[in-house]
Amino acid sequence: MSRRTLPFLKKLVPGVRSTMITSRSVTYMPRPGDGAPRAVTLIPGDGVGPLVTGAVEQVMEAMHAPVYFEKYDIHGDMKSVPPEVIESIKKNKVCLKGGLRTPVGGGVSSLNVLLRKELDLYASLVHCFNLKGLPTRHDKVDIVVIRENTEGEYSGLEHEVVPGVVESLKVITKFCSERIAKYAFEYAYLNNRKKVTAVHKANIMKLADGLFLESCREIASKYPSIQYNEMIVDNCSMQLVSKPEQFDVMVTPNLYGNLVANTAAGIAGGTGVMPGGNVGADHAIFEQGASAGNVGNQKLVEQKTANPVALLLSSAMMLRHLQFPSFADRLETAVKRVIAEGKYRTEDLGGGSTSQEVTDAVIANLD
Amino acid sequence: MASQIVRRLARSRACGIFSSRSPSFADRSFSSDSNLIRATLFPGDGIGPEIAESVKQVFKVADVPIEWEEHFVGKEIDPRTQSFLTWESLESVRQNKVGLKGPMATPIGKGHRSLNLTLRKELNLYANVRPCYSLPGYKTKYDNVDLITIRENTEGEYSGLEHQVVRGVVESLKIITRQASLRVAEYAFHYAQTHGREKVSAIHKANIMQKTDGLFLKCCREVAEKYPDIKYEEVVIDNCCMMLVVNPSAFDVLVMPNLYGDIISDLCAGLIGGLGLTPSCNIGEGGIALAEAVHGSAPDIAGKNLANPTALLLSSVMMLHHLELHEKADKIQDAVVNTIAEGKYRTGDLGGKATTTEFTNAICDHL
């Protein structure tokens, strides 16, 4: 195993640099036929969506990645997702999405939420980490937020009791809480993560969040090597802005996960660079990790200065998910080089480049 | 700090308009300073009594015309209030209309309501106001914070209405009413006007919770029309969280429903240095104002003269502003800020070695 030989090698050759660890010393052995191109559904979406998915398409082409895209044109103000899109995702099992803008208060349910419910993508994962060369107020941030994606406050069950009084139902079930807790601990186990924090407000919502915590505790007892702790959501927000290095993996119900993911993305460098995805038992949709407010931003669309980094890193996640590790590594390395160099950065990172310039820089930096 | 001076000038101009317009917030005649104003004081538990002493000392040296009426939490449950707070204490706040509360630790047990819940329900405290501004001299990673969070305190997600539908399925009700939303929006705009603030942002998630947060937004819009010279905007909560950690100076006054308010106000407290420095004030029907320190009772340092009275002092400043004793309020606030900025006398939690009494004396010297 490479991990055992490396320290041994370091003792023999005292000058071995740490870059040896990043390059693979034992190769990935595919099965015959694994190199056949995989179909991936592509949904450009609204606003900046087409810009950033265009960037991904260009980079995939430049890499000659064994992936081809089946593009579908849907927009956030449609009433429901067209059945052919759902069929395509069910067939391909993997989808890449730009972003669908939900009209505020417009009586149309969010298509993002509908897609997740239809395909039962019950876990949303956002990886927030510091990128070298990107100055932020906090260092040592490496947080993965795993958020329950189907129930909770986003059940969409609202009604007007009498005029002027509206009720909204927050639903928490043991089934959903258990499976998200299982996913979080399994993720931590498979990725060698040391700690899982459950975020809740069970001191006020004793039954609802209490049920969530109960499920988390049960699953935690099955993974004794992973540390588990619980934190109330308001304390968690305070800790995130003062000491984010204490967090590793966080598992949360739906609404808190949204807030925590966006806060974590903000402290690690902004929502323009954080990758993420939604995964269920059978399908996965990769998209920008925390997409607060970016999708409908008209100025970004007009000036073509949307940041493609988040979706490029998400597509690297997708390549790894599809078991093409060397393509994923090449893409990730190229993006990190461009960020570290600092010459080509979009406006949200403090630069003045357009999306196309950043994309070209990434292609130029591909190994 | 310059912005604070501008705000004070604007406020003194606005007050002239204010006092003629809405009598409900000041329905007592403050004819001259020789009339002592009675205010209720709950020293609380743990470090409560020590920091309450600090406040009393500072007020005496500053010559504030307040007469304190102290009340303590009882040792037995009062059947009239179903909690450890006596009926007399609550009546006293109702009559005096202003109060200051130290940290209270709710005793564990059944058969009684939590102290905070009792106060909230009995006094009908509908808005929680928390100003967060960076203290010059106490450096955090965020320097330019100057915002106020106003949180609806009675309904929303914290209505406490939960039930188990069947085993493993729990429902929790979130209630939004027109009346409560209008009330808190009115207070927010009124506060913005009387304190010289330029912008009010309503925080919501109306793209997902269309009816509930939609109703909240509708009420805010109605009130915004009555205050044409104050800018009004609506921000989705995940976008707000992200912007707060990237650029907190983009916000001025934030008004939001209960749960979001809880999370955002604690997030903002984290930006400026934690709950030990954050003032807070609860506004009730009929012009009641109960200022409180939101930190815990810190039983481990109780009685050792190590506690930091800053939060309670700044909360008492808010109380003075509510009573329109603006000059005294500004004097005390300046004294506190300057003492911390000077750095010679700082309590343990701010990284210094001074005791509570030394810190208080330093503040009195600065007056």
XYZ file of C-alpha atoms in Angstrom, chain B residues 12-152:
141
model
C -31.839 64.049 17.234
C -33.443 65.591 14.183
C -35.754 62.624 13.724
C -36.804 62.618 17.347
C -38.426 65.950 16.971
C -40.661 64.434 14.318
C -41.106 61.202 16.189
C -42.415 62.464 19.483
C -45.310 64.193 17.827
C -46.187 61.245 15.626
C -46.513 58.087 17.632
C -47.395 58.592 21.228
C -47.598 54.905 22.034
C -43.874 54.494 22.478
C -43.537 57.371 24.916
C -46.788 57.878 26.667
C -45.258 59.234 29.792
C -44.324 62.821 30.366
C -40.612 63.252 30.808
C -41.022 66.816 31.852
C -37.770 67.286 33.673
C -34.830 65.283 34.873
C -35.763 65.808 38.460
C -38.485 63.187 38.057
C -36.881 59.870 38.795
C -37.942 57.143 36.419
C -38.630 53.817 38.014
C -37.174 50.822 36.264
C -37.298 47.174 37.192
C -34.032 45.358 37.580
C -33.645 41.573 37.517
C -30.045 40.913 38.509
C -30.404 37.225 37.673
C -28.170 34.327 38.630
C -24.497 33.551 38.538
C -22.571 36.639 37.509
C -25.843 38.563 37.300
C -25.668 40.379 40.645
C -22.059 41.518 40.078
C -22.682 43.018 36.656
C -25.925 44.565 37.895
C -23.870 46.325 40.572
C -21.591 47.647 37.838
C -24.552 49.081 36.005
C -25.886 50.722 39.138
C -22.498 52.243 39.870
C -22.058 53.611 36.365
C -25.555 55.046 36.358
C -24.931 56.770 39.677
C -21.695 58.361 38.502
C -23.327 59.393 35.228
C -26.192 60.908 37.186
C -28.925 59.038 35.340
C -32.379 59.765 36.778
C -33.367 56.144 37.256
C -34.628 54.539 40.412
C -34.129 50.810 40.425
C -36.732 48.386 41.713
C -34.975 45.087 42.186
C -36.698 41.778 41.841
C -35.297 38.352 42.258
C -36.288 35.012 40.903
C -38.083 33.113 43.619
C -37.195 29.725 45.019
C -40.671 28.343 44.539
C -43.069 28.250 41.685
C -45.622 31.023 41.824
C -48.930 29.463 40.844
C -50.172 32.702 39.339
C -47.402 32.760 36.748
C -46.586 29.052 36.606
C -42.900 29.800 36.967
C -40.241 30.986 39.365
C -40.927 34.611 38.508
C -43.441 36.133 40.867
C -46.549 37.988 39.860
C -45.200 41.081 41.614
C -42.107 41.104 39.406
C -44.186 41.005 36.258
C -46.576 43.655 37.516
C -43.627 45.858 38.309
C -42.364 45.677 34.713
C -45.856 46.295 33.414
C -46.167 49.422 35.533
C -42.690 50.820 35.086
C -42.596 49.947 31.401
C -38.823 49.584 31.397
C -36.613 46.928 32.820
C -33.141 45.485 32.731
C -32.528 41.800 33.060
C -29.375 39.923 33.814
C -28.681 36.308 32.837
C -31.128 33.824 34.309
C -30.532 30.118 34.483
C -33.746 28.189 34.130
C -33.887 25.507 36.797
C -34.271 22.035 35.401
C -37.501 20.310 36.180
C -41.061 19.949 35.132
C -44.256 21.707 35.887
C -43.097 25.199 35.212
C -42.462 27.373 32.206
C -39.006 28.582 31.326
C -38.240 32.050 32.663
C -37.678 33.601 29.264
C -40.884 32.102 27.956
C -42.819 33.450 30.941
C -41.481 36.945 30.433
C -42.175 36.826 26.733
C -45.710 35.601 26.996
C -46.808 37.614 30.012
C -45.339 40.905 28.828
C -46.168 40.243 25.181
C -42.614 40.994 24.070
C -42.916 40.915 20.326
C -39.611 42.242 19.004
C -36.044 41.452 19.957
C -33.592 44.156 18.932
C -29.891 43.480 18.841
C -27.472 46.131 17.593
C -24.154 44.673 16.517
C -21.286 47.027 15.913
C -17.581 46.354 15.910
C -16.027 47.605 19.113
C -12.963 49.645 18.230
C -10.135 48.218 20.231
C -11.438 44.666 20.311
C -10.331 43.224 17.055
C -12.213 40.374 15.424
C -11.848 39.162 11.870
C -14.615 41.571 10.873
C -13.988 45.265 11.275
C -16.797 47.128 9.682
C -19.893 45.657 11.273
C -22.645 48.109 12.111
C -26.050 46.583 11.864
C -29.174 45.919 13.887
C -31.177 42.732 13.850
C -34.847 42.941 14.712
C -36.454 39.592 15.243
C -40.097 38.726 15.621
